[in-house]
Amino acid sequence: AVSVVFDHDNSINTIQIDNGTPVTDIDFGTNAMGAITVGVRGDQAAGFCNMQVKEMAVFNTAHTATEIAQMIRYLNTVDGGGYF
């Protein structure tokens, strides 16, 4: 499972894979997030990846570390789940 927290003012941006340590030194810029692109690079029409998305959860608020851990545990159970 991959968890991404995006805050347009860069105060709480994080990326976390499974139960790994969240990476927090990320600068997404100061623009608002307008969309989510899954399975292809956002800057080109080609370059699709060979992947399956079993489930995605999108929230309009940041969650605590405990809530993120709960969601990651759940996502790792979806359709066999498992870690990378």
Backbone as a printed PyTorch tensor [residue, N CA C, xyz], in Angstrom:
tensor([[[  0.8460,  -1.1780,   0.0000],
         [  0.0000,   0.0000,   0.0000],
         [  0.8900,   1.2390,   0.0000]],

        [[  0.4310,   2.2620,  -0.6560],
         [  1.1540,   3.5260,  -0.7120],
         [  0.2580,   4.6080,  -0.1280]],

        [[  0.7950,   5.3880,   0.8010],
         [  0.0720,   6.4950,   1.4070],
         [  0.7610,   7.7930,   1.0140]],

        [[ -0.0160,   8.7400,   0.5000],
         [  0.5140,  10.0570,   0.1530],
         [ -0.3580,  11.1050,   0.8360]],

        [[  0.2800,  12.0050,   1.5710],
         [ -0.4160,  13.1430,   2.1680],
         [  0.0730,  14.3780,   1.4320]],

        [[ -0.8560,  15.0980,   0.8200],
         [ -0.5320,  16.2850,   0.0390],
         [ -1.1800,  17.4930,   0.6900]],

        [[ -0.3700,  18.4880,   1.0170],
         [ -0.8770,  19.7410,   1.5670],
         [ -0.2980,  20.8620,   0.7210]],

        [[ -1.1450,  21.6420,   0.0930],
         [ -0.6790,  22.6300,  -0.8840],
         [  0.3070,  23.6470,  -0.3280]],

        [[  0.3740,  23.8320,   0.9870],
         [  1.3730,  24.7710,   1.5220],
         [  2.6350,  24.0530,   2.0130]],

        [[  2.7530,  22.7650,   1.6920],
         [  3.9530,  21.9630,   1.9790],
         [  4.2500,  21.7900,   3.4620]],

        [[  3.2480,  21.9020,   4.3150],
         [  3.5310,  21.7630,   5.7370],
         [  3.4820,  20.3150,   6.2210]],

        [[  2.7500,  19.4330,   5.5180],
         [  2.6370,  18.0520,   5.9960],
         [  2.7000,  17.0290,   4.8640]],

        [[  3.5040,  17.2550,   3.8550],
         [  3.6070,  16.3010,   2.7500],
         [  4.3760,  15.0660,   3.1820]],

        [[  3.8240,  13.8690,   2.8950],
         [  4.5240,  12.6170,   3.1870],
         [  4.1990,  11.5750,   2.1260]],

        [[  5.1120,  10.6450,   1.9440],
         [  4.8860,   9.4410,   1.1550],
         [  5.3640,   8.2760,   2.0030]],

        [[  4.5350,   7.2280,   2.0910],
         [  4.8830,   6.0510,   2.8840],
         [  4.4830,   4.8030,   2.1070]],

        [[  5.3750,   3.8240,   2.0400],
         [  5.0850,   2.5360,   1.4120],
         [  4.9840,   1.4940,   2.5020]],

        [[  3.8480,   0.8090,   2.5240],
         [  3.5440,  -0.2020,   3.5340],
         [  3.8520,   0.3380,   4.9270]],

        [[  4.5930,  -0.4000,   5.7280],
         [  4.8860,   0.0320,   7.0940],
         [  6.2370,   0.7260,   7.2080]],

        [[  6.7800,   1.1710,   6.0820],
         [  8.0720,   1.8470,   6.1000],
         [  7.9950,   3.2160,   6.7420]],

        [[  9.1390,   3.8010,   6.9260],
         [  9.2180,   5.1350,   7.5090],
         [  8.7180,   6.1600,   6.4970]],

        [[  7.7930,   7.0230,   6.8830],
         [  7.3110,   8.0480,   5.9580],
         [  8.4320,   8.9940,   5.5310]],

        [[  8.4600,   9.3300,   4.2570],
         [  9.4010,  10.3160,   3.7340],
         [  8.6990,  11.6710,   3.8290]],

        [[  9.3540,  12.6270,   4.4920],
         [  8.6920,  13.9010,   4.7500],
         [  9.3610,  15.1040,   4.0930]],

        [[ 10.5260,  14.9250,   3.4960],
         [ 11.2130,  16.0790,   2.8970],
         [ 10.8280,  16.2210,   1.4290]],

        [[  9.5290,  16.3900,   1.1810],
         [  8.9830,  16.4320,  -0.1700],
         [  8.4140,  17.8150,  -0.4260]],

        [[  8.6710,  18.3480,  -1.5970],
         [  8.1050,  19.6360,  -1.9970],
         [  7.2510,  19.4130,  -3.2340]],

        [[  5.9280,  19.3800,  -3.0560],
         [  5.0100,  19.2080,  -4.1730],
         [  4.6960,  20.5330,  -4.8510]],

        [[  5.2790,  21.6100,  -4.3700],
         [  4.9390,  22.9250,  -4.8920],
         [  3.7850,  23.5100,  -4.1140]],

        [[  3.3480,  24.6960,  -4.5020],
         [  2.2920,  25.3780,  -3.7490],
         [  0.9620,  25.4000,  -4.4840]],

        [[  0.8430,  24.6830,  -5.5890],
         [ -0.4150,  24.6340,  -6.3130],
         [ -1.3690,  23.6360,  -5.6610]],

        [[ -2.6420,  23.8290,  -5.8650],
         [ -3.6340,  22.8820,  -5.3740],
         [ -3.5840,  21.6250,  -6.2350]],

        [[ -3.8730,  20.4840,  -5.6130],
         [ -3.9080,  19.2360,  -6.3610],
         [ -5.1940,  19.2200,  -7.1820]],

        [[ -5.0640,  19.1620,  -8.4950],
         [ -6.2380,  19.2180,  -9.3650],
         [ -6.7600,  17.8630,  -9.7760]],

        [[ -5.9180,  16.8260,  -9.7460],
         [ -6.3430,  15.5100, -10.2060],
         [ -5.3600,  14.4580,  -9.7130]],

        [[ -5.7180,  13.2020,  -9.9050],
         [ -4.8480,  12.0800,  -9.5810],
         [ -4.6640,  11.2700, -10.8550]],

        [[ -3.4300,  10.9960, -11.2160],
         [ -3.1300,  10.1550, -12.3660],
         [ -2.5410,   8.8500, -11.8510]],

        [[ -3.1340,   7.7360, -12.2360],
         [ -2.6870,   6.4280, -11.7670],
         [ -2.3310,   5.5740, -12.9780]],

        [[ -1.1290,   5.0470, -13.0070],
         [ -0.7550,   4.0960, -14.0370],
         [ -0.1070,   4.6690, -15.2720]],

        [[  0.1380,   5.9540, -15.3120],
         [  0.8150,   6.5790, -16.4440],
         [  1.4920,   7.8460, -15.9460]],

        [[  2.6050,   8.1800, -16.5800],
         [  3.2390,   9.4440, -16.2350],
         [  2.3000,  10.5780, -16.6010]],

        [[  2.1680,  11.5330, -15.7320],
         [  1.2260,  12.6220, -15.9490],
         [  1.6210,  13.5930, -17.0400]],

        [[  2.8780,  13.5340, -17.4910],
         [  3.3410,  14.5090, -18.4750],
         [  3.4010,  13.9500, -19.8870]],

        [[  2.8120,  12.7930, -20.1380],
         [  2.8450,  12.2470, -21.4930],
         [  1.6670,  11.3150, -21.7230]],

        [[  1.3300,  11.1070, -22.9900],
         [  0.1950,  10.2660, -23.3390],
         [  0.5750,   8.7960, -23.3970]],

        [[  1.8480,   8.4850, -23.4800],
         [  2.3030,   7.0920, -23.5390],
         [  3.0370,   6.7630, -22.2440]],

        [[  3.5190,   5.5560, -22.1290],
         [  4.2910,   5.1820, -20.9590],
         [  3.4510,   4.5750, -19.8590]],

        [[  2.3660,   3.9030, -20.2370],
         [  1.5300,   3.2430, -19.2380],
         [  2.3080,   2.1350, -18.5500]],

        [[  2.0120,   1.8940, -17.3030],
         [  2.6830,   0.8200, -16.5800],
         [  1.7730,  -0.4060, -16.4960]],

        [[  2.3690,  -1.5350, -16.2700],
         [  1.6460,  -2.7940, -16.1370],
         [  1.3420,  -2.9830, -14.6590]],

        [[  0.1470,  -2.5700, -14.2440],
         [ -0.1960,  -2.6210, -12.8290],
         [ -1.6860,  -2.8490, -12.6610]],

        [[ -2.0740,  -3.2410, -11.4760],
         [ -3.4750,  -3.3540, -11.1130],
         [ -3.7080,  -2.5370,  -9.8610]],

        [[ -4.7600,  -1.7610,  -9.8630],
         [ -5.1640,  -1.0320,  -8.6640],
         [ -6.3470,  -1.7840,  -8.0880]],

        [[ -6.1770,  -2.3500,  -6.9120],
         [ -7.2330,  -3.1380,  -6.2880],
         [ -8.2230,  -2.2530,  -5.5410]],

        [[ -7.7310,  -1.2040,  -4.9300],
         [ -8.6100,  -0.2880,  -4.2120],
         [ -7.8430,   0.9990,  -3.9520]],

        [[ -8.5630,   2.1150,  -3.9880],
         [ -7.9500,   3.4100,  -3.7110],
         [ -8.8960,   4.1820,  -2.8010]],

        [[ -8.3330,   4.8370,  -1.8050],
         [ -9.1190,   5.6760,  -0.9000],
         [ -8.5690,   7.0940,  -0.9830]],

        [[ -9.4400,   8.0510,  -1.2210],
         [ -9.0430,   9.4540,  -1.3130],
         [ -9.8450,  10.2220,  -0.2690]],

        [[ -9.1450,  11.0190,   0.5170],
         [ -9.7820,  11.7780,   1.5840],
         [ -9.4900,  13.2650,   1.3910]],

        [[-10.3390,  14.1090,   1.9230],
         [-10.1360,  15.5580,   1.8050],
         [ -9.4840,  16.1520,   3.0400]],

        [[ -8.9020,  15.2920,   3.8710],
         [ -8.2160,  15.7630,   5.0680],
         [ -7.0300,  14.8440,   5.3570]],

        [[ -6.0340,  15.3700,   6.0240],
         [ -4.8820,  14.5500,   6.4090],
         [ -5.2550,  13.6940,   7.6090]],

        [[ -4.6360,  12.5230,   7.6950],
         [ -4.9080,  11.6070,   8.7970],
         [ -3.6960,  11.5090,   9.7130]],

        [[ -3.9470,  11.0330,  10.9230],
         [ -2.8580,  10.8220,  11.8730],
         [ -2.0510,   9.6060,  11.4390]],

        [[ -0.8780,   9.4430,  12.0250],
         [ -0.0410,   8.2750,  11.7220],
         [ -0.7810,   6.9810,  12.0660]],

        [[ -1.5530,   6.9780,  13.1260],
         [ -2.3280,   5.7920,  13.5150],
         [ -3.3900,   5.4700,  12.4760]],

        [[ -4.0920,   6.4870,  12.0020],
         [ -5.1240,   6.2750,  10.9820],
         [ -4.5140,   5.7820,   9.6670]],

        [[ -3.3570,   6.3230,   9.2990],
         [ -2.6750,   5.8800,   8.0880],
         [ -2.2610,   4.4260,   8.2290]],

        [[ -1.7280,   4.0580,   9.3880],
         [ -1.3220,   2.6680,   9.6250],
         [ -2.5220,   1.7290,   9.5310]],

        [[ -3.6700,   2.1430,  10.0460],
         [ -4.8830,   1.3260,   9.9500],
         [ -5.2940,   1.1360,   8.4970]],

        [[ -5.2440,   2.1910,   7.7000],
         [ -5.6160,   2.1000,   6.2850],
         [ -4.6380,   1.2110,   5.5260]],

        [[ -3.3500,   1.3350,   5.8110],
         [ -2.3540,   0.4820,   5.1520],
         [ -2.5910,  -0.9790,   5.5040]],

        [[ -2.8780,  -1.2600,   6.7750],
         [ -3.1870,  -2.6470,   7.1740],
         [ -4.3890,  -3.1690,   6.3980]],

        [[ -5.4240,  -2.3540,   6.2870],
         [ -6.6100,  -2.7680,   5.5380],
         [ -6.2770,  -3.0060,   4.0630]],

        [[ -5.5990,  -2.0610,   3.4250],
         [ -5.3030,  -2.1830,   1.9970],
         [ -4.4490,  -3.4070,   1.6960]],

        [[ -3.6190,  -3.8180,   2.6450],
         [ -2.8030,  -5.0090,   2.4390],
         [ -3.6050,  -6.3020,   2.5700]],

        [[ -4.8870,  -6.1930,   2.9130],
         [ -5.7420,  -7.3820,   2.9540],
         [ -6.6450,  -7.4830,   1.7330]],

        [[ -6.7410,  -6.4400,   0.9320],
         [ -7.6430,  -6.4120,  -0.2120],
         [ -7.1490,  -7.3740,  -1.2900]],

        [[ -7.9840,  -8.3360,  -1.6490],
         [ -7.7110,  -9.2840,  -2.7300],
         [ -6.3180,  -9.9080,  -2.6300]],

        [[ -5.9790, -10.3710,  -1.4640],
         [ -4.6770, -11.0180,  -1.2780],
         [ -3.6100, -10.0670,  -0.7930]],

        [[ -3.7490,  -8.7940,  -1.1070],
         [ -2.8270,  -7.7580,  -0.6220],
         [ -1.3860,  -8.1780,  -0.6250]],

        [[ -0.7280,  -7.9100,   0.4570],
         [  0.6750,  -8.2590,   0.5900],
         [  1.5550,  -7.0420,   0.4210]],

        [[  2.7860,  -7.2270,   0.7600],
         [  3.7500,  -6.1440,   0.7070],
         [  4.5270,  -6.2090,  -0.5970]],

        [[  5.1880,  -5.1040,  -0.9400],
         [  5.9900,  -5.0320,  -2.1540],
         [  7.1800,  -5.9620,  -2.0350]]])
